[in-house]
Amino acid sequence: MIEELLPPGVTSSEAFDDAAPAPLFPAEAALMEGRRARRRRQFATARACARRCLTDLGGRPVALLPGPGGAPRWPSGVVGSITHCEGYRGAVAARASTVSALGIDAEPVGPLPKGVLSLITSPEERAELAELTSADPSVPWDRVFFSAKEAAYKAWYPATGIWLGFRDATLALSAAGTFEATLRPPVPTPVDPVYRGRWLVGPELVLTAVAR
Ligand SMILES: CC(C)(COP(=O)(O)OP(=O)(O)OC[C@H]1O[C@@H](n2cnc3c(N)ncnc32)[C@H](O)[C@@H]1OP(=O)(O)O)[C@@H](O)C(=O)NCCC(=O)NCCS
């Protein structure tokens, strides 16, 4: 599914369960010690997806350990992103010479838990959501919104190391399957704060991806 959202030069791999064997490197396995079985399985399957991306790019399937802020540390010269949720594990990667930033996010279809929408959107964004909902109530627009902001954050963070809350981003969402996220960091950075991406909704999943 995710490949539909990606530009040329970005490789992807995804899984919808944890059935395939997904061995971990010792340092990764150590990280998962004491974690719940579900988290361990999701982590391992998503790592297997990420390693398939690396070999697709002609690289070696190395251990991918988290850096500061939880972002995976990809090998030098590679950018990538990982996501997992109920029923989905996925990874994308590209040569940094071709693509400078990647972010993906998966969410289950269905409304956000009560109270979350007002925490992640401005009044203007809620007006935009109301318009989108009245034009097409079949799309879980609030989930798409949430997911698109997370995808933008995953592309932003590795380049800057700056944490941003959901209200530090303004999202413009198009019914045609694209979006633009404008991030507002608390300090100036040389990194362009505007990220464009694509979204799709399947029967059970919302997927978003940012690439530039
Ligand atoms: C980091 C965050 C985006 C992860 O999203 P999530 O829906 O909870 O979980 P997902 O399964 O989709 O993604 C988890 C993966 O994202 C990656 N990730 C975690 N932190 C990251 C970061 N700071 N930057 C980039 N990628 C990150 C990791 O690969 C992680 O999986 P792993 O721990 O198995 O390696 C989310 O927990 C968060 O902190 N959000 C707050 C910040 C934000 O989204 N702001 C939006 C406005 S800019």
PDB file of C-alpha atoms and ligand atoms in Angstrom:
ATOM      1  CA  MET A   1       0.000   0.000   0.000  1.00  0.00           C
ATOM      2  CA  ILE A   2       2.649   2.525   1.070  1.00  0.00           C
ATOM      3  CA  GLU A   3       4.411   2.460  -2.298  1.00  0.00           C
ATOM      4  CA  GLU A   4       1.419   4.310  -3.779  1.00  0.00           C
ATOM      5  CA  LEU A   5       2.435   7.335  -1.716  1.00  0.00           C
ATOM      6  CA  LEU A   6       6.135   7.421  -2.541  1.00  0.00           C
ATOM      7  CA  PRO A   7       8.158   9.196  -5.226  1.00  0.00           C
ATOM      8  CA  PRO A   8      10.743   7.416  -7.391  1.00  0.00           C
ATOM      9  CA  GLY A   9      13.951   6.562  -5.557  1.00  0.00           C
ATOM     10  CA  VAL A  10      12.204   5.558  -2.325  1.00  0.00           C
ATOM     11  CA  THR A  11      12.083   1.860  -1.515  1.00  0.00           C
ATOM     12  CA  SER A  12       9.481   0.384   0.825  1.00  0.00           C
ATOM     13  CA  SER A  13       8.553  -2.837   2.589  1.00  0.00           C
ATOM     14  CA  GLU A  14       5.461  -3.631   4.628  1.00  0.00           C
ATOM     15  CA  ALA A  15       3.781  -6.458   6.525  1.00  0.00           C
ATOM     16  CA  PHE A  16       0.271  -6.883   7.868  1.00  0.00           C
ATOM     17  CA  ASP A  17       1.124  -9.383  10.603  1.00  0.00           C
ATOM     18  CA  ASP A  18       4.163 -10.814  12.377  1.00  0.00           C
ATOM     19  CA  ALA A  19       4.027 -14.257  10.742  1.00  0.00           C
ATOM     20  CA  ALA A  20       7.375 -14.116   8.904  1.00  0.00           C
ATOM     21  CA  PRO A  21      10.548 -14.763  10.933  1.00  0.00           C
ATOM     22  CA  ALA A  22      12.178 -11.434  11.859  1.00  0.00           C
ATOM     23  CA  PRO A  23      15.470 -12.038  13.667  1.00  0.00           C
ATOM     24  CA  LEU A  24      16.992  -9.154  15.594  1.00  0.00           C
ATOM     25  CA  PHE A  25      20.640  -8.177  15.985  1.00  0.00           C
ATOM     26  CA  PRO A  26      21.840  -8.669  19.583  1.00  0.00           C
ATOM     27  CA  ALA A  27      21.799  -4.925  20.354  1.00  0.00           C
ATOM     28  CA  GLU A  28      18.220  -4.666  19.077  1.00  0.00           C
ATOM     29  CA  ALA A  29      17.151  -7.749  21.042  1.00  0.00           C
ATOM     30  CA  ALA A  30      18.707  -6.208  24.181  1.00  0.00           C
ATOM     31  CA  LEU A  31      16.584  -3.094  23.640  1.00  0.00           C
ATOM     32  CA  MET A  32      13.434  -5.195  23.568  1.00  0.00           C
ATOM     33  CA  GLU A  33      14.257  -7.150  26.748  1.00  0.00           C
ATOM     34  CA  GLY A  34      11.424  -6.813  29.228  1.00  0.00           C
ATOM     35  CA  ARG A  35       9.093  -5.203  26.674  1.00  0.00           C
ATOM     36  CA  ARG A  36       5.624  -6.593  26.046  1.00  0.00           C
ATOM     37  CA  ALA A  37       5.415  -9.411  23.463  1.00  0.00           C
ATOM     38  CA  ARG A  38       3.291  -7.288  21.126  1.00  0.00           C
ATOM     39  CA  ARG A  39       5.858  -4.471  21.105  1.00  0.00           C
ATOM     40  CA  ARG A  40       8.696  -6.961  20.523  1.00  0.00           C
ATOM     41  CA  ARG A  41       6.889  -8.548  17.570  1.00  0.00           C
ATOM     42  CA  GLN A  42       5.989  -5.212  15.966  1.00  0.00           C
ATOM     43  CA  PHE A  43       9.536  -3.915  16.454  1.00  0.00           C
ATOM     44  CA  ALA A  44      11.069  -7.052  14.931  1.00  0.00           C
ATOM     45  CA  THR A  45       8.770  -7.162  11.895  1.00  0.00           C
ATOM     46  CA  ALA A  46       9.261  -3.451  11.222  1.00  0.00           C
ATOM     47  CA  ARG A  47      13.058  -3.906  11.552  1.00  0.00           C
ATOM     48  CA  ALA A  48      12.849  -6.757   9.001  1.00  0.00           C
ATOM     49  CA  CYS A  49      10.972  -4.381   6.664  1.00  0.00           C
ATOM     50  CA  ALA A  50      13.636  -1.708   7.186  1.00  0.00           C
ATOM     51  CA  ARG A  51      16.429  -4.181   6.401  1.00  0.00           C
ATOM     52  CA  ARG A  52      14.669  -5.205   3.181  1.00  0.00           C
ATOM     53  CA  CYS A  53      14.682  -1.522   2.228  1.00  0.00           C
ATOM     54  CA  LEU A  54      18.431  -1.357   2.919  1.00  0.00           C
ATOM     55  CA  THR A  55      19.193  -4.403   0.770  1.00  0.00           C
ATOM     56  CA  ASP A  56      16.921  -3.020  -2.001  1.00  0.00           C
ATOM     57  CA  LEU A  57      19.139   0.062  -1.961  1.00  0.00           C
ATOM     58  CA  GLY A  58      22.205  -2.158  -2.353  1.00  0.00           C
ATOM     59  CA  GLY A  59      23.255  -1.850   1.279  1.00  0.00           C
ATOM     60  CA  ARG A  60      23.861  -4.368   4.046  1.00  0.00           C
ATOM     61  CA  PRO A  61      21.060  -5.421   6.444  1.00  0.00           C
ATOM     62  CA  VAL A  62      22.548  -3.827   9.575  1.00  0.00           C
ATOM     63  CA  ALA A  63      21.159  -3.270  13.078  1.00  0.00           C
ATOM     64  CA  LEU A  64      18.979  -0.155  13.337  1.00  0.00           C
ATOM     65  CA  LEU A  65      19.202   1.284  16.822  1.00  0.00           C
ATOM     66  CA  PRO A  66      17.286   4.299  18.054  1.00  0.00           C
ATOM     67  CA  GLY A  67      19.054   7.610  18.362  1.00  0.00           C
ATOM     68  CA  PRO A  68      18.021  10.543  20.523  1.00  0.00           C
ATOM     69  CA  GLY A  69      14.278  11.144  20.475  1.00  0.00           C
ATOM     70  CA  GLY A  70      13.584   7.568  19.315  1.00  0.00           C
ATOM     71  CA  ALA A  71      14.377   8.131  15.633  1.00  0.00           C
ATOM     72  CA  PRO A  72      16.095   5.096  14.097  1.00  0.00           C
ATOM     73  CA  ARG A  73      19.751   5.646  13.163  1.00  0.00           C
ATOM     74  CA  TRP A  74      20.024   4.687   9.501  1.00  0.00           C
ATOM     75  CA  PRO A  75      23.410   3.925   7.931  1.00  0.00           C
ATOM     76  CA  SER A  76      25.337   6.920   6.647  1.00  0.00           C
ATOM     77  CA  GLY A  77      23.985   8.092   3.295  1.00  0.00           C
ATOM     78  CA  VAL A  78      20.492   6.650   3.876  1.00  0.00           C
ATOM     79  CA  VAL A  79      17.296   8.320   5.079  1.00  0.00           C
ATOM     80  CA  GLY A  80      14.288   6.324   6.156  1.00  0.00           C
ATOM     81  CA  SER A  81      11.241   5.998   8.351  1.00  0.00           C
ATOM     82  CA  ILE A  82       9.403   3.256  10.229  1.00  0.00           C
ATOM     83  CA  THR A  83       5.819   2.897  11.423  1.00  0.00           C
ATOM     84  CA  HIS A  84       3.683   0.214  13.047  1.00  0.00           C
ATOM     85  CA  CYS A  85       0.133  -0.044  14.310  1.00  0.00           C
ATOM     86  CA  GLU A  86      -2.446  -2.800  14.719  1.00  0.00           C
ATOM     87  CA  GLY A  87      -2.386  -4.705  11.408  1.00  0.00           C
ATOM     88  CA  TYR A  88       0.502  -2.822   9.834  1.00  0.00           C
ATOM     89  CA  ARG A  89       4.298  -2.601   9.988  1.00  0.00           C
ATOM     90  CA  GLY A  90       6.195  -0.648   7.359  1.00  0.00           C
ATOM     91  CA  ALA A  91       9.478   0.991   6.486  1.00  0.00           C
ATOM     92  CA  VAL A  92      10.745   3.231   3.702  1.00  0.00           C
ATOM     93  CA  ALA A  93      14.286   4.281   2.800  1.00  0.00           C
ATOM     94  CA  ALA A  94      16.185   6.160   0.126  1.00  0.00           C
ATOM     95  CA  ARG A  95      19.688   7.308  -0.710  1.00  0.00           C
ATOM     96  CA  ALA A  96      20.261  10.664   0.962  1.00  0.00           C
ATOM     97  CA  SER A  97      21.719  11.860  -2.346  1.00  0.00           C
ATOM     98  CA  THR A  98      18.244  11.432  -3.916  1.00  0.00           C
ATOM     99  CA  VAL A  99      15.841  12.207  -1.053  1.00  0.00           C
ATOM    100  CA  SER A 100      16.656  14.394   1.952  1.00  0.00           C
ATOM    101  CA  ALA A 101      13.826  13.482   4.347  1.00  0.00           C
ATOM    102  CA  LEU A 102      11.249  10.720   4.757  1.00  0.00           C
ATOM    103  CA  GLY A 103       8.415  10.218   7.219  1.00  0.00           C
ATOM    104  CA  ILE A 104       5.643   7.623   7.233  1.00  0.00           C
ATOM    105  CA  ASP A 105       2.792   6.881   9.600  1.00  0.00           C
ATOM    106  CA  ALA A 106       0.067   4.232   9.825  1.00  0.00           C
ATOM    107  CA  GLU A 107      -3.105   4.468  11.894  1.00  0.00           C
ATOM    108  CA  PRO A 108      -6.145   2.228  12.224  1.00  0.00           C
ATOM    109  CA  VAL A 109      -9.238   3.503  10.419  1.00  0.00           C
ATOM    110  CA  GLY A 110     -11.764   4.939  12.824  1.00  0.00           C
ATOM    111  CA  PRO A 111     -12.292   8.136  14.750  1.00  0.00           C
ATOM    112  CA  LEU A 112      -9.653   9.420  17.152  1.00  0.00           C
ATOM    113  CA  PRO A 113     -10.347   8.805  20.834  1.00  0.00           C
ATOM    114  CA  LYS A 114     -12.665  11.427  22.336  1.00  0.00           C
ATOM    115  CA  GLY A 115     -10.898  14.653  23.251  1.00  0.00           C
ATOM    116  CA  VAL A 116      -7.814  14.105  21.076  1.00  0.00           C
ATOM    117  CA  LEU A 117      -8.897  16.190  18.091  1.00  0.00           C
ATOM    118  CA  SER A 118      -8.978  19.450  20.029  1.00  0.00           C
ATOM    119  CA  LEU A 119      -5.453  18.739  21.313  1.00  0.00           C
ATOM    120  CA  ILE A 120      -3.937  18.223  17.867  1.00  0.00           C
ATOM    121  CA  THR A 121      -5.732  20.881  15.784  1.00  0.00           C
ATOM    122  CA  SER A 122      -6.328  24.629  15.799  1.00  0.00           C
ATOM    123  CA  PRO A 123      -9.841  26.101  15.421  1.00  0.00           C
ATOM    124  CA  GLU A 124      -8.986  26.869  11.762  1.00  0.00           C
ATOM    125  CA  GLU A 125      -7.958  23.246  11.168  1.00  0.00           C
ATOM    126  CA  ARG A 126     -11.172  22.037  12.798  1.00  0.00           C
ATOM    127  CA  ALA A 127     -13.133  24.242  10.383  1.00  0.00           C
ATOM    128  CA  GLU A 128     -11.172  22.679   7.503  1.00  0.00           C
ATOM    129  CA  LEU A 129     -11.973  19.204   8.869  1.00  0.00           C
ATOM    130  CA  ALA A 130     -15.667  20.048   9.142  1.00  0.00           C
ATOM    131  CA  GLU A 131     -15.708  21.099   5.478  1.00  0.00           C
ATOM    132  CA  LEU A 132     -13.907  17.935   4.384  1.00  0.00           C
ATOM    133  CA  THR A 133     -16.266  15.803   6.467  1.00  0.00           C
ATOM    134  CA  SER A 134     -19.377  17.392   5.036  1.00  0.00           C
ATOM    135  CA  ALA A 135     -18.033  16.868   1.476  1.00  0.00           C
ATOM    136  CA  ASP A 136     -17.103  13.205   2.133  1.00  0.00           C
ATOM    137  CA  PRO A 137     -18.136  11.678   5.469  1.00  0.00           C
ATOM    138  CA  SER A 138     -16.728   8.258   4.473  1.00  0.00           C
ATOM    139  CA  VAL A 139     -13.117   9.382   5.137  1.00  0.00           C
ATOM    140  CA  PRO A 140     -11.822   9.366   8.763  1.00  0.00           C
ATOM    141  CA  TRP A 141     -10.414  12.870   8.274  1.00  0.00           C
ATOM    142  CA  ASP A 142      -9.347  13.311  11.905  1.00  0.00           C
ATOM    143  CA  ARG A 143      -7.171  10.185  11.674  1.00  0.00           C
ATOM    144  CA  VAL A 144      -5.678  11.377   8.401  1.00  0.00           C
ATOM    145  CA  PHE A 145      -4.895  14.699  10.080  1.00  0.00           C
ATOM    146  CA  PHE A 146      -3.232  13.042  13.052  1.00  0.00           C
ATOM    147  CA  SER A 147      -1.253  10.676  10.852  1.00  0.00           C
ATOM    148  CA  ALA A 148      -0.085  13.404   8.446  1.00  0.00           C
ATOM    149  CA  LYS A 149       1.295  15.492  11.312  1.00  0.00           C
ATOM    150  CA  GLU A 150       3.153  12.473  12.681  1.00  0.00           C
ATOM    151  CA  ALA A 151       4.620  11.678   9.235  1.00  0.00           C
ATOM    152  CA  ALA A 152       5.832  15.281   8.909  1.00  0.00           C
ATOM    153  CA  TYR A 153       7.353  15.121  12.394  1.00  0.00           C
ATOM    154  CA  LYS A 154       9.229  11.910  11.538  1.00  0.00           C
ATOM    155  CA  ALA A 155      10.738  13.623   8.480  1.00  0.00           C
ATOM    156  CA  TRP A 156      11.568  16.765  10.482  1.00  0.00           C
ATOM    157  CA  TYR A 157      13.077  15.379  13.672  1.00  0.00           C
ATOM    158  CA  PRO A 158      16.124  13.513  12.293  1.00  0.00           C
ATOM    159  CA  ALA A 159      17.202  16.700  10.491  1.00  0.00           C
ATOM    160  CA  THR A 160      16.801  19.041  13.449  1.00  0.00           C
ATOM    161  CA  GLY A 161      16.523  17.129  16.730  1.00  0.00           C
ATOM    162  CA  ILE A 162      13.707  19.515  17.673  1.00  0.00           C
ATOM    163  CA  TRP A 163      10.567  18.100  19.302  1.00  0.00           C
ATOM    164  CA  LEU A 164       7.327  19.711  18.165  1.00  0.00           C
ATOM    165  CA  GLY A 165       3.809  19.292  19.470  1.00  0.00           C
ATOM    166  CA  PHE A 166       0.793  18.804  17.219  1.00  0.00           C
ATOM    167  CA  ARG A 167      -0.197  22.451  17.662  1.00  0.00           C
ATOM    168  CA  ASP A 168       3.255  23.486  16.360  1.00  0.00           C
ATOM    169  CA  ALA A 169       2.192  22.329  12.902  1.00  0.00           C
ATOM    170  CA  THR A 170      -0.512  23.592  10.576  1.00  0.00           C
ATOM    171  CA  LEU A 171      -1.887  21.092   8.123  1.00  0.00           C
ATOM    172  CA  ALA A 172      -3.626  21.779   4.842  1.00  0.00           C
ATOM    173  CA  LEU A 173      -5.278  18.603   3.625  1.00  0.00           C
ATOM    174  CA  SER A 174      -6.586  18.062   0.115  1.00  0.00           C
ATOM    175  CA  ALA A 175      -9.365  15.598  -0.685  1.00  0.00           C
ATOM    176  CA  ALA A 176      -7.257  14.605  -3.707  1.00  0.00           C
ATOM    177  CA  GLY A 177      -4.849  12.682  -1.462  1.00  0.00           C
ATOM    178  CA  THR A 178      -2.145  15.259  -0.728  1.00  0.00           C
ATOM    179  CA  PHE A 179      -1.258  17.484   2.215  1.00  0.00           C
ATOM    180  CA  GLU A 180       1.116  20.240   3.239  1.00  0.00           C
ATOM    181  CA  ALA A 181       2.382  20.561   6.805  1.00  0.00           C
ATOM    182  CA  THR A 182       3.963  23.829   7.924  1.00  0.00           C
ATOM    183  CA  LEU A 183       5.957  23.371  11.115  1.00  0.00           C
ATOM    184  CA  ARG A 184       6.681  26.178  13.550  1.00  0.00           C
ATOM    185  CA  PRO A 185       9.853  25.433  15.521  1.00  0.00           C
ATOM    186  CA  PRO A 186      10.492  27.488  18.657  1.00  0.00           C
ATOM    187  CA  VAL A 187      13.928  28.488  17.343  1.00  0.00           C
ATOM    188  CA  PRO A 188      15.043  29.340  13.809  1.00  0.00           C
ATOM    189  CA  THR A 189      16.640  26.488  11.854  1.00  0.00           C
ATOM    190  CA  PRO A 190      18.023  26.296   8.307  1.00  0.00           C
ATOM    191  CA  VAL A 191      15.674  23.347   7.611  1.00  0.00           C
ATOM    192  CA  ASP A 192      12.682  24.187   5.400  1.00  0.00           C
ATOM    193  CA  PRO A 193       9.656  23.739   7.702  1.00  0.00           C
ATOM    194  CA  VAL A 194       7.183  22.918   4.921  1.00  0.00           C
ATOM    195  CA  TYR A 195       6.632  19.229   4.191  1.00  0.00           C
ATOM    196  CA  ARG A 196       4.417  17.910   1.423  1.00  0.00           C
ATOM    197  CA  GLY A 197       2.991  14.435   1.516  1.00  0.00           C
ATOM    198  CA  ARG A 198       0.324  12.037   0.379  1.00  0.00           C
ATOM    199  CA  TRP A 199      -2.332  10.059   2.228  1.00  0.00           C
ATOM    200  CA  LEU A 200      -4.549   7.099   1.534  1.00  0.00           C
ATOM    201  CA  VAL A 201      -7.314   5.301   3.380  1.00  0.00           C
ATOM    202  CA  GLY A 202      -7.804   1.553   2.960  1.00  0.00           C
ATOM    203  CA  PRO A 203     -10.523  -0.601   4.511  1.00  0.00           C
ATOM    204  CA  GLU A 204      -8.616  -0.833   7.814  1.00  0.00           C
ATOM    205  CA  LEU A 205      -5.717   1.589   7.619  1.00  0.00           C
ATOM    206  CA  VAL A 206      -4.818   5.214   7.147  1.00  0.00           C
ATOM    207  CA  LEU A 207      -1.333   5.673   5.665  1.00  0.00           C
ATOM    208  CA  THR A 208       0.566   8.922   5.199  1.00  0.00           C
ATOM    209  CA  ALA A 209       4.001   9.631   3.753  1.00  0.00           C
ATOM    210  CA  VAL A 210       6.205  12.690   3.443  1.00  0.00           C
ATOM    211  CA  ALA A 211       9.214  12.767   1.111  1.00  0.00           C
ATOM    212  CA  ARG A 212      11.425  15.506  -0.232  1.00  0.00           C
TER     213      ARG A 212
HETATM  214  C1  LIG B   1       7.464   9.729  17.477  1.00  0.00           C
HETATM  215  C2  LIG B   1       6.010   9.574  17.072  1.00  0.00           C
HETATM  216  C3  LIG B   1       5.735  10.478  15.857  1.00  0.00           C
HETATM  217  C4  LIG B   1       5.796   8.095  16.691  1.00  0.00           C
HETATM  218  O1  LIG B   1       4.517   7.889  16.151  1.00  0.00           O
HETATM  219  P1  LIG B   1       3.533   6.736  16.693  1.00  0.00           P
HETATM  220  O2  LIG B   1       2.249   6.847  15.936  1.00  0.00           O
HETATM  221  O3  LIG B   1       3.500   6.799  18.185  1.00  0.00           O
HETATM  222  O4  LIG B   1       4.215   5.362  16.353  1.00  0.00           O
HETATM  223  P2  LIG B   1       4.598   4.704  14.931  1.00  0.00           P
HETATM  224  O5  LIG B   1       4.517   3.259  15.118  1.00  0.00           O
HETATM  225  O6  LIG B   1       3.886   5.291  13.789  1.00  0.00           O
HETATM  226  O7  LIG B   1       6.127   5.094  14.789  1.00  0.00           O
HETATM  227  C5  LIG B   1       7.056   4.587  15.688  1.00  0.00           C
HETATM  228  C6  LIG B   1       8.385   4.631  14.997  1.00  0.00           C
HETATM  229  O8  LIG B   1       8.713   5.975  14.656  1.00  0.00           O
HETATM  230  C7  LIG B   1      10.120   6.107  14.697  1.00  0.00           C
HETATM  231  N1  LIG B   1      10.422   7.265  15.520  1.00  0.00           N
HETATM  232  C8  LIG B   1      10.287   7.368  16.857  1.00  0.00           C
HETATM  233  N2  LIG B   1      10.669   8.609  17.247  1.00  0.00           N
HETATM  234  C9  LIG B   1      11.015   9.268  16.114  1.00  0.00           C
HETATM  235  C10 LIG B   1      11.495  10.570  15.881  1.00  0.00           C
HETATM  236  N3  LIG B   1      11.711  11.451  16.860  1.00  0.00           N
HETATM  237  N4  LIG B   1      11.761  10.939  14.596  1.00  0.00           N
HETATM  238  C11 LIG B   1      11.585  10.068  13.581  1.00  0.00           C
HETATM  239  N5  LIG B   1      11.126   8.809  13.754  1.00  0.00           N
HETATM  240  C12 LIG B   1      10.847   8.428  15.022  1.00  0.00           C
HETATM  241  C13 LIG B   1      10.694   4.813  15.288  1.00  0.00           C
HETATM  242  O9  LIG B   1      11.207   4.047  14.240  1.00  0.00           O
HETATM  243  C14 LIG B   1       9.482   4.158  15.896  1.00  0.00           C
HETATM  244  O10 LIG B   1       9.477   2.766  15.849  1.00  0.00           O
HETATM  245  P3  LIG B   1      10.528   1.886  16.694  1.00  0.00           P
HETATM  246  O11 LIG B   1      10.546   2.453  18.062  1.00  0.00           O
HETATM  247  O12 LIG B   1       9.968   0.503  16.620  1.00  0.00           O
HETATM  248  O13 LIG B   1      11.835   2.063  15.962  1.00  0.00           O
HETATM  249  C15 LIG B   1       5.012   9.955  18.225  1.00  0.00           C
HETATM  250  O14 LIG B   1       5.085   9.014  19.272  1.00  0.00           O
HETATM  251  C16 LIG B   1       5.284  11.323  18.817  1.00  0.00           C
HETATM  252  O15 LIG B   1       6.106  11.501  19.698  1.00  0.00           O
HETATM  253  N6  LIG B   1       4.549  12.349  18.353  1.00  0.00           N
HETATM  254  C17 LIG B   1       4.651  13.689  18.937  1.00  0.00           C
HETATM  255  C18 LIG B   1       5.321  14.637  17.996  1.00  0.00           C
HETATM  256  C19 LIG B   1       4.478  14.884  16.774  1.00  0.00           C
HETATM  257  O16 LIG B   1       4.025  13.958  16.132  1.00  0.00           O
HETATM  258  N7  LIG B   1       4.250  16.146  16.416  1.00  0.00           N
HETATM  259  C20 LIG B   1       3.406  16.422  15.287  1.00  0.00           C
HETATM  260  C21 LIG B   1       3.547  17.827  14.818  1.00  0.00           C
HETATM  261  S1  LIG B   1       5.097  18.166  14.068  1.00  0.00           S
END
